PDB file of C-alpha atoms in Angstrom:
ATOM      1  CA  UNK L 181      45.120  42.640   1.133  1.00 51.00           C
ATOM      2  CA  UNK L 182      41.863  42.286  -0.823  1.00 50.00           C
ATOM      3  CA  UNK L 183      42.258  38.488  -0.713  1.00 46.00           C
ATOM      4  CA  UNK L 184      42.582  38.553   3.082  1.00 48.00           C
ATOM      5  CA  UNK L 185      39.455  40.674   3.413  1.00 45.00           C
ATOM      6  CA  UNK L 186      37.436  38.337   1.162  1.00 46.00           C
ATOM      7  CA  UNK L 187      38.682  35.286   3.064  1.00 49.00           C
ATOM      8  CA  UNK L 188      37.750  36.949   6.360  1.00 46.00           C
ATOM      9  CA  UNK L 189      34.277  37.796   5.091  1.00 47.00           C
ATOM     10  CA  UNK L 190      33.760  34.225   3.854  1.00 50.00           C
ATOM     11  CA  UNK L 191      34.778  32.781   7.213  1.00 49.00           C
ATOM     12  CA  UNK L 192      32.517  35.292   8.985  1.00 49.00           C
ATOM     13  CA  UNK L 193      29.541  34.317   6.806  1.00 49.00           C
ATOM     14  CA  UNK L 194      30.180  30.620   7.447  1.00 48.00           C
ATOM     15  CA  UNK L 195      30.350  31.220  11.185  1.00 50.00           C
ATOM     16  CA  UNK L 196      27.147  33.265  11.100  1.00 50.00           C
ATOM     17  CA  UNK L 197      25.100  30.599   9.357  1.00 50.00           C
ATOM     18  CA  UNK L 198      26.531  27.363  10.745  1.00 53.00           C
ATOM     19  CA  UNK L 199      25.982  27.709  14.458  1.00 80.00           C
ATOM     20  CA  UNK L 200      22.780  25.603  14.651  1.00 89.00           C
ATOM     21  CA  UNK L 201      22.395  21.906  13.925  1.00 92.00           C
ATOM     22  CA  UNK L 202      19.584  19.782  12.480  1.00 93.00           C
ATOM     23  CA  UNK L 203      19.886  15.997  12.579  1.00 90.00           C
ATOM     24  CA  UNK L 204      17.622  14.087  10.185  1.00 90.00           C
ATOM     25  CA  UNK L 205      16.116  10.662  10.863  1.00 85.00           C
ATOM     26  CA  UNK L 206      18.467   9.099   8.299  1.00 85.00           C
ATOM     27  CA  UNK L 207      21.492  10.408  10.244  1.00 84.00           C
ATOM     28  CA  UNK L 208      22.325  13.334   7.960  1.00 90.00           C
ATOM     29  CA  UNK L 209      23.378  16.541   9.736  1.00 92.00           C
ATOM     30  CA  UNK L 210      22.645  20.069   8.534  1.00 93.00           C
ATOM     31  CA  UNK L 211      24.838  22.920   9.824  1.00 90.00           C
ATOM     32  CA  UNK L 212      22.763  26.056   9.489  1.00 91.00           C
ATOM     33  CA  UNK L 213      21.079  28.992  11.148  1.00 91.00           C
ATOM     34  CA  UNK L 214      17.518  28.121  12.175  1.00 91.00           C
ATOM     35  CA  UNK L 215      15.255  31.095  11.483  1.00 91.00           C
ATOM     36  CA  UNK L 216      11.776  29.792  12.324  1.00 91.00           C
ATOM     37  CA  UNK L 217      10.101  26.679  13.715  1.00 91.00           C
ATOM     38  CA  UNK L 218       6.383  26.033  13.346  1.00 89.00           C
ATOM     39  CA  UNK L 219       4.165  23.021  13.964  1.00 87.00           C
ATOM     40  CA  UNK L 220       5.339  21.100  10.876  1.00 89.00           C
ATOM     41  CA  UNK L 221       8.356  22.868   9.335  1.00 93.00           C
ATOM     42  CA  UNK L 222      11.825  24.013  10.398  1.00 94.00           C
ATOM     43  CA  UNK L 223      13.097  26.944   8.315  1.00 94.00           C
ATOM     44  CA  UNK L 224      16.821  27.637   8.114  1.00 94.00           C
ATOM     45  CA  UNK L 225      19.562  29.559   6.277  1.00 93.00           C
ATOM     46  CA  UNK L 226      22.859  28.077   5.144  1.00 91.00           C
ATOM     47  CA  UNK L 227      25.913  29.106   3.175  1.00 89.00           C
ATOM     48  CA  UNK L 228      26.942  27.435  -0.061  1.00 87.00           C
ATOM     49  CA  UNK L 229      30.177  28.807  -1.432  1.00 84.00           C
ATOM     50  CA  UNK L 230      29.766  32.568  -1.059  1.00 84.00           C
ATOM     51  CA  UNK L 231      25.971  32.537  -1.271  1.00 88.00           C
ATOM     52  CA  UNK L 232      23.457  32.584   1.566  1.00 89.00           C
ATOM     53  CA  UNK L 233      20.523  30.290   0.805  1.00 91.00           C
ATOM     54  CA  UNK L 234      17.266  29.544   2.605  1.00 93.00           C
ATOM     55  CA  UNK L 235      15.491  26.211   2.874  1.00 94.00           C
ATOM     56  CA  UNK L 236      13.243  24.178   5.132  1.00 94.00           C
ATOM     57  CA  UNK L 237      12.694  20.599   6.291  1.00 94.00           C
ATOM     58  CA  UNK L 238       9.584  18.794   7.527  1.00 92.00           C
ATOM     59  CA  UNK L 239       9.608  17.832  11.198  1.00 91.00           C
ATOM     60  CA  UNK L 240       8.570  14.299  10.193  1.00 87.00           C
ATOM     61  CA  UNK L 241      12.052  13.889   8.702  1.00 88.00           C
ATOM     62  CA  UNK L 242      13.896  15.364  11.715  1.00 91.00           C
ATOM     63  CA  UNK L 243      15.235  13.456  14.706  1.00 89.00           C
ATOM     64  CA  UNK L 244      16.433  16.517  16.641  1.00 90.00           C
ATOM     65  CA  UNK L 245      17.677  20.082  16.287  1.00 90.00           C
ATOM     66  CA  UNK L 246      19.870  22.334  18.407  1.00 88.00           C
ATOM     67  CA  UNK L 247      20.069  26.119  18.532  1.00 85.00           C
ATOM     68  CA  UNK L 248      23.253  27.900  19.638  1.00 80.00           C
ATOM     69  CA  UNK L 249      22.343  30.662  22.131  1.00 67.00           C
ATOM     70  CA  UNK L 250      25.643  32.457  21.607  1.00 58.00           C
ATOM     71  CA  UNK L 251      24.175  34.445  18.734  1.00 52.00           C
ATOM     72  CA  UNK L 252      21.078  36.522  18.194  1.00 55.00           C
ATOM     73  CA  UNK L 253      17.987  34.336  18.225  1.00 53.00           C
ATOM     74  CA  UNK L 254      14.635  35.188  16.603  1.00 57.00           C
ATOM     75  CA  UNK L 255      11.913  35.924  19.146  1.00 54.00           C
ATOM     76  CA  UNK L 256       9.777  32.944  18.093  1.00 54.00           C
ATOM     77  CA  UNK L 257      12.656  30.615  19.065  1.00 55.00           C
ATOM     78  CA  UNK L 258      13.298  31.980  22.553  1.00 50.00           C
ATOM     79  CA  UNK L 259      11.001  29.375  24.151  1.00 50.00           C
ATOM     80  CA  UNK L 260      12.936  26.598  22.422  1.00 49.00           C
ATOM     81  CA  UNK L 261      16.152  27.626  24.176  1.00 47.00           C
ATOM     82  CA  UNK L 262      14.646  26.956  27.594  1.00 45.00           C
ATOM     83  CA  UNK L 263      15.018  23.197  27.101  1.00 44.00           C
ATOM     84  CA  UNK L 264      18.095  21.394  28.389  1.00 44.00           C
ATOM     85  CA  UNK L 265      21.252  21.864  26.284  1.00 52.00           C
ATOM     86  CA  UNK L 266      19.163  23.818  23.763  1.00 58.00           C
ATOM     87  CA  UNK L 267      18.422  20.498  21.990  1.00 69.00           C
ATOM     88  CA  UNK L 268      14.898  19.562  20.927  1.00 76.00           C
ATOM     89  CA  UNK L 269      14.279  15.844  20.397  1.00 77.00           C
ATOM     90  CA  UNK L 270      11.468  15.266  17.917  1.00 75.00           C
ATOM     91  CA  UNK L 271      11.660  11.549  17.076  1.00 69.00           C
ATOM     92  CA  UNK L 272      13.541   8.717  18.800  1.00 65.00           C
ATOM     93  CA  UNK L 273      12.150   5.856  16.723  1.00 70.00           C
ATOM     94  CA  UNK L 274      14.536   3.770  14.656  1.00 66.00           C
ATOM     95  CA  UNK L 275      14.953   5.056  11.110  1.00 64.00           C
ATOM     96  CA  UNK L 276      13.975   2.525   8.454  1.00 68.00           C
ATOM     97  CA  UNK L 277      14.722   3.372   4.846  1.00 74.00           C
ATOM     98  CA  UNK L 278      11.764   2.552   2.617  1.00 76.00           C
ATOM     99  CA  UNK L 279      12.467  -0.068  -0.020  1.00 83.00           C
ATOM    100  CA  UNK L 280      10.202  -1.747  -2.540  1.00 86.00           C
ATOM    101  CA  UNK L 281      10.306  -4.555  -5.059  1.00 91.00           C
ATOM    102  CA  UNK L 282       7.814  -5.792  -7.633  1.00 94.00           C
ATOM    103  CA  UNK L 283       6.305  -9.223  -6.942  1.00 95.00           C
ATOM    104  CA  UNK L 284       4.506 -11.479  -9.441  1.00 97.00           C
ATOM    105  CA  UNK L 285       2.165 -14.324  -8.464  1.00 97.00           C
ATOM    106  CA  UNK L 286       0.540 -16.781 -10.871  1.00 97.00           C
ATOM    107  CA  UNK L 287      -1.942 -19.171  -9.240  1.00 97.00           C
ATOM    108  CA  UNK L 288      -4.623 -21.776  -9.959  1.00 98.00           C
ATOM    109  CA  UNK L 289      -7.657 -22.327  -7.739  1.00 97.00           C
ATOM    110  CA  UNK L 290     -10.220 -25.054  -7.218  1.00 97.00           C
ATOM    111  CA  UNK L 291     -13.518 -23.835  -5.786  1.00 96.00           C
ATOM    112  CA  UNK L 292     -16.049 -25.972  -3.907  1.00 97.00           C
ATOM    113  CA  UNK L 293     -19.410 -24.392  -3.078  1.00 97.00           C
ATOM    114  CA  UNK L 294     -22.775 -25.436  -1.719  1.00 97.00           C
ATOM    115  CA  UNK L 295     -24.454 -24.749  -5.068  1.00 97.00           C
ATOM    116  CA  UNK L 296     -21.628 -24.798  -7.626  1.00 97.00           C
ATOM    117  CA  UNK L 297     -18.030 -25.931  -8.132  1.00 97.00           C
ATOM    118  CA  UNK L 298     -15.436 -24.248 -10.297  1.00 96.00           C
ATOM    119  CA  UNK L 299     -11.880 -23.227 -11.057  1.00 96.00           C
ATOM    120  CA  UNK L 300      -9.928 -20.035 -11.712  1.00 96.00           C
ATOM    121  CA  UNK L 301      -6.551 -18.918 -13.012  1.00 97.00           C
ATOM    122  CA  UNK L 302      -5.228 -15.591 -11.732  1.00 96.00           C
ATOM    123  CA  UNK L 303      -2.267 -13.206 -11.801  1.00 97.00           C
ATOM    124  CA  UNK L 304      -1.324 -10.817  -8.967  1.00 96.00           C
ATOM    125  CA  UNK L 305       1.297  -8.099  -9.315  1.00 96.00           C
ATOM    126  CA  UNK L 306       2.263  -5.680  -6.540  1.00 95.00           C
ATOM    127  CA  UNK L 307       4.992  -3.471  -5.106  1.00 94.00           C
ATOM    128  CA  UNK L 308       6.126  -4.935  -1.762  1.00 91.00           C
ATOM    129  CA  UNK L 309       7.291  -2.144   0.601  1.00 89.00           C
ATOM    130  CA  UNK L 310       9.137  -2.830   3.830  1.00 85.00           C
ATOM    131  CA  UNK L 311       7.321   0.044   5.579  1.00 82.00           C
ATOM    132  CA  UNK L 312       3.721  -1.024   4.897  1.00 87.00           C
ATOM    133  CA  UNK L 313       1.674  -4.042   5.951  1.00 91.00           C
ATOM    134  CA  UNK L 314      -1.009  -3.463   3.316  1.00 94.00           C
ATOM    135  CA  UNK L 315      -0.618  -4.615  -0.287  1.00 94.00           C
ATOM    136  CA  UNK L 316      -3.085  -3.720  -3.053  1.00 93.00           C
ATOM    137  CA  UNK L 317      -2.195  -5.844  -6.097  1.00 95.00           C
ATOM    138  CA  UNK L 318      -3.036  -5.559  -9.749  1.00 94.00           C
ATOM    139  CA  UNK L 319      -5.270  -8.566 -10.442  1.00 92.00           C
ATOM    140  CA  UNK L 320      -6.372 -10.368 -13.618  1.00 93.00           C
ATOM    141  CA  UNK L 321      -8.168 -13.689 -13.771  1.00 93.00           C
ATOM    142  CA  UNK L 322     -10.509 -16.043 -15.590  1.00 94.00           C
ATOM    143  CA  UNK L 323     -12.824 -18.607 -14.052  1.00 93.00           C
ATOM    144  CA  UNK L 324     -15.403 -21.222 -14.848  1.00 93.00           C
ATOM    145  CA  UNK L 325     -18.019 -23.088 -12.824  1.00 93.00           C
ATOM    146  CA  UNK L 326     -20.848 -25.593 -13.042  1.00 95.00           C
ATOM    147  CA  UNK L 327     -24.034 -25.399 -10.992  1.00 96.00           C
ATOM    148  CA  UNK L 328     -25.015 -28.503  -9.021  1.00 96.00           C
ATOM    149  CA  UNK L 329     -27.852 -30.394 -10.700  1.00 94.00           C
ATOM    150  CA  UNK L 330     -30.030 -30.653  -7.581  1.00 94.00           C
ATOM    151  CA  UNK L 331     -29.811 -26.878  -7.041  1.00 95.00           C
ATOM    152  CA  UNK L 332     -30.412 -25.970 -10.697  1.00 95.00           C
ATOM    153  CA  UNK L 333     -33.474 -28.235 -11.027  1.00 92.00           C
ATOM    154  CA  UNK L 334     -35.570 -26.164  -8.611  1.00 93.00           C
ATOM    155  CA  UNK L 335     -35.780 -23.228 -11.070  1.00 93.00           C
ATOM    156  CA  UNK L 336     -37.657 -25.037 -13.890  1.00 90.00           C
ATOM    157  CA  UNK L 337     -35.040 -24.451 -16.579  1.00 94.00           C
ATOM    158  CA  UNK L 338     -33.400 -27.164 -18.635  1.00 93.00           C
ATOM    159  CA  UNK L 339     -30.206 -25.199 -19.449  1.00 93.00           C
ATOM    160  CA  UNK L 340     -28.401 -21.948 -18.771  1.00 95.00           C
ATOM    161  CA  UNK L 341     -25.318 -20.241 -20.193  1.00 95.00           C
ATOM    162  CA  UNK L 342     -23.857 -17.553 -17.919  1.00 95.00           C
ATOM    163  CA  UNK L 343     -21.124 -15.026 -18.584  1.00 94.00           C
ATOM    164  CA  UNK L 344     -20.102 -12.346 -16.118  1.00 93.00           C
ATOM    165  CA  UNK L 345     -17.348  -9.927 -15.127  1.00 93.00           C
ATOM    166  CA  UNK L 346     -15.975  -9.051 -11.728  1.00 92.00           C
ATOM    167  CA  UNK L 347     -14.467  -5.744 -10.665  1.00 93.00           C
ATOM    168  CA  UNK L 348     -13.125  -4.996  -7.212  1.00 92.00           C
ATOM    169  CA  UNK L 349     -10.100  -5.121  -4.930  1.00 90.00           C
ATOM    170  CA  UNK L 350      -8.307  -7.971  -3.166  1.00 90.00           C
ATOM    171  CA  UNK L 351      -5.773  -6.424  -0.751  1.00 95.00           C
ATOM    172  CA  UNK L 352      -3.317  -8.484   1.299  1.00 96.00           C
ATOM    173  CA  UNK L 353      -2.456  -7.657   4.910  1.00 96.00           C
ATOM    174  CA  UNK L 354       0.922  -8.845   6.206  1.00 94.00           C
ATOM    175  CA  UNK L 355       0.505 -10.927   9.378  1.00 94.00           C
ATOM    176  CA  UNK L 356       4.079 -12.246   9.477  1.00 90.00           C
ATOM    177  CA  UNK L 357       6.995 -12.359   7.064  1.00 89.00           C
ATOM    178  CA  UNK L 358       5.413 -15.160   5.035  1.00 95.00           C
ATOM    179  CA  UNK L 359       1.732 -15.205   6.070  1.00 96.00           C
ATOM    180  CA  UNK L 360      -0.843 -12.812   4.650  1.00 97.00           C
ATOM    181  CA  UNK L 361      -4.538 -12.174   5.155  1.00 97.00           C
ATOM    182  CA  UNK L 362      -6.466 -11.588   1.934  1.00 96.00           C
ATOM    183  CA  UNK L 363      -9.705  -9.614   2.097  1.00 94.00           C
ATOM    184  CA  UNK L 364     -11.516  -9.201  -1.194  1.00 91.00           C
ATOM    185  CA  UNK L 365     -14.742  -7.744  -2.515  1.00 93.00           C
ATOM    186  CA  UNK L 366     -16.006  -7.850  -6.101  1.00 94.00           C
ATOM    187  CA  UNK L 367     -19.023  -6.478  -7.913  1.00 96.00           C
ATOM    188  CA  UNK L 368     -20.525  -8.899 -10.447  1.00 96.00           C
ATOM    189  CA  UNK L 369     -22.366  -8.022 -13.625  1.00 96.00           C
ATOM    190  CA  UNK L 370     -23.213 -10.290 -16.532  1.00 96.00           C
ATOM    191  CA  UNK L 371     -25.840 -11.977 -18.645  1.00 96.00           C
ATOM    192  CA  UNK L 372     -27.465 -15.398 -18.892  1.00 96.00           C
ATOM    193  CA  UNK L 373     -29.195 -17.253 -21.730  1.00 96.00           C
ATOM    194  CA  UNK L 374     -31.910 -19.541 -20.392  1.00 96.00           C
ATOM    195  CA  UNK L 375     -33.983 -22.358 -21.882  1.00 95.00           C
ATOM    196  CA  UNK L 376     -37.071 -23.402 -19.929  1.00 93.00           C
ATOM    197  CA  UNK L 377     -38.641 -26.843 -19.741  1.00 90.00           C
ATOM    198  CA  UNK L 378     -40.772 -26.133 -22.846  1.00 91.00           C
ATOM    199  CA  UNK L 379     -37.824 -25.070 -24.998  1.00 90.00           C
ATOM    200  CA  UNK L 380     -38.484 -21.326 -24.889  1.00 93.00           C
ATOM    201  CA  UNK L 381     -35.340 -19.214 -24.770  1.00 94.00           C
ATOM    202  CA  UNK L 382     -34.815 -15.957 -22.896  1.00 94.00           C
ATOM    203  CA  UNK L 383     -31.995 -13.650 -21.842  1.00 95.00           C
ATOM    204  CA  UNK L 384     -31.440 -11.927 -18.535  1.00 94.00           C
ATOM    205  CA  UNK L 385     -28.959  -9.420 -17.153  1.00 96.00           C
ATOM    206  CA  UNK L 386     -27.849  -9.977 -13.565  1.00 97.00           C
ATOM    207  CA  UNK L 387     -25.763  -8.257 -10.906  1.00 97.00           C
ATOM    208  CA  UNK L 388     -24.226  -9.376  -7.652  1.00 97.00           C
ATOM    209  CA  UNK L 389     -21.564  -9.089  -4.989  1.00 96.00           C
ATOM    210  CA  UNK L 390     -18.860 -11.541  -3.929  1.00 96.00           C
ATOM    211  CA  UNK L 391     -16.759 -10.992  -0.763  1.00 96.00           C
ATOM    212  CA  UNK L 392     -13.905 -13.315   0.198  1.00 95.00           C
ATOM    213  CA  UNK L 393     -11.446 -13.848   3.059  1.00 96.00           C
ATOM    214  CA  UNK L 394      -8.394 -16.091   3.156  1.00 97.00           C
ATOM    215  CA  UNK L 395      -4.965 -16.952   4.556  1.00 97.00           C
ATOM    216  CA  UNK L 396      -1.969 -17.197   2.210  1.00 98.00           C
ATOM    217  CA  UNK L 397       1.592 -18.431   2.537  1.00 98.00           C
ATOM    218  CA  UNK L 398       3.963 -16.417   0.315  1.00 96.00           C
ATOM    219  CA  UNK L 399       7.694 -17.194   0.732  1.00 95.00           C
ATOM    220  CA  UNK L 400      10.289 -14.443   1.204  1.00 92.00           C
ATOM    221  CA  UNK L 401      12.505 -15.915  -1.509  1.00 93.00           C
ATOM    222  CA  UNK L 402      12.518 -14.376  -4.985  1.00 92.00           C
ATOM    223  CA  UNK L 403      11.019 -17.549  -6.485  1.00 95.00           C
ATOM    224  CA  UNK L 404       8.855 -20.011  -4.586  1.00 96.00           C
ATOM    225  CA  UNK L 405       5.585 -21.874  -4.165  1.00 97.00           C
ATOM    226  CA  UNK L 406       2.579 -20.124  -2.634  1.00 96.00           C
ATOM    227  CA  UNK L 407      -0.574 -21.695  -1.191  1.00 98.00           C
ATOM    228  CA  UNK L 408      -3.815 -20.209   0.081  1.00 97.00           C
ATOM    229  CA  UNK L 409      -7.147 -21.168   1.602  1.00 97.00           C
ATOM    230  CA  UNK L 410     -10.099 -18.797   1.410  1.00 97.00           C
ATOM    231  CA  UNK L 411     -13.854 -18.617   1.948  1.00 97.00           C
ATOM    232  CA  UNK L 412     -16.039 -16.780  -0.552  1.00 94.00           C
ATOM    233  CA  UNK L 413     -19.717 -15.898  -0.865  1.00 96.00           C
ATOM    234  CA  UNK L 414     -21.936 -14.862  -3.774  1.00 96.00           C
ATOM    235  CA  UNK L 415     -25.227 -12.967  -3.874  1.00 96.00           C
ATOM    236  CA  UNK L 416     -26.727 -12.610  -7.371  1.00 97.00           C
ATOM    237  CA  UNK L 417     -29.899 -11.501  -9.133  1.00 96.00           C
ATOM    238  CA  UNK L 418     -29.612 -14.466 -11.541  1.00 96.00           C
ATOM    239  CA  UNK L 419     -32.733 -16.556 -12.144  1.00 95.00           C
ATOM    240  CA  UNK L 420     -30.820 -19.852 -11.770  1.00 96.00           C
ATOM    241  CA  UNK L 421     -27.843 -19.058  -9.504  1.00 96.00           C
ATOM    242  CA  UNK L 422     -28.893 -16.764  -6.668  1.00 96.00           C
ATOM    243  CA  UNK L 423     -26.344 -17.382  -3.919  1.00 96.00           C
ATOM    244  CA  UNK L 424     -23.469 -19.582  -2.856  1.00 97.00           C
ATOM    245  CA  UNK L 425     -20.810 -20.036  -0.208  1.00 97.00           C
ATOM    246  CA  UNK L 426     -17.734 -22.207  -0.442  1.00 97.00           C
ATOM    247  CA  UNK L 427     -14.006 -22.621  -0.041  1.00 97.00           C
ATOM    248  CA  UNK L 428     -11.167 -22.100  -2.488  1.00 97.00           C
ATOM    249  CA  UNK L 429      -7.834 -23.951  -2.521  1.00 97.00           C
ATOM    250  CA  UNK L 430      -5.174 -21.945  -4.319  1.00 97.00           C
ATOM    251  CA  UNK L 431      -1.609 -22.779  -5.290  1.00 98.00           C
ATOM    252  CA  UNK L 432       0.914 -21.220  -7.608  1.00 97.00           C
ATOM    253  CA  UNK L 433       4.354 -19.706  -8.102  1.00 97.00           C
ATOM    254  CA  UNK L 434       5.994 -16.475  -7.027  1.00 97.00           C
ATOM    255  CA  UNK L 435       8.498 -14.984  -9.478  1.00 94.00           C
TER     256      UNK L 435
END
């Protein structure tokens, strides 16, 4: 007899807390008793084994929910029941599960400017997500350049040795599956050792800014060849290299 009473009570508890339904955007269904709905959260009770538990779910993760009017309903949910079939549709957009994979790019660039030419070797590493068009990679690189003789001669120095560092961001924006827009901006700081026409030596610290914009082809395959074309500018406080604008041709491998 005791067993029958316990079984009856368990069935009664299950019936009491499983009359409402929440459907998540990923298709999962939650049988429960909805206790409160606010602007961002749906609160509900449910039964697990012989225990009554309470939980909640964000509306951003919910496709729809339905409240059964056959039982007592909290006062703050009465307005909800006035909709057709007691079902509230929150989101009808297609559910896309977020996935990500780490991408490595190793590239070499040739740079051609109005006042200097150069080269660079760089590494990009980033997490490619299927739900975002923006990519902010980890970037490391080295570069070298030589100033054009006709430009350098106007500053009355016979030689210059320049070393500098760049710090900034170079995000990619996904235009299509394989084409990306790269928009970069770097702060420049460094030093230069100068020798004037009379042989006197001096040192100078300089700062600057270098924005860049480009179009890149990056294949969808796990391994492949990438190419890019970009335009970059430089503004510096250097005494022998004050500004420049040019193009960069970049090629490398994705792995």
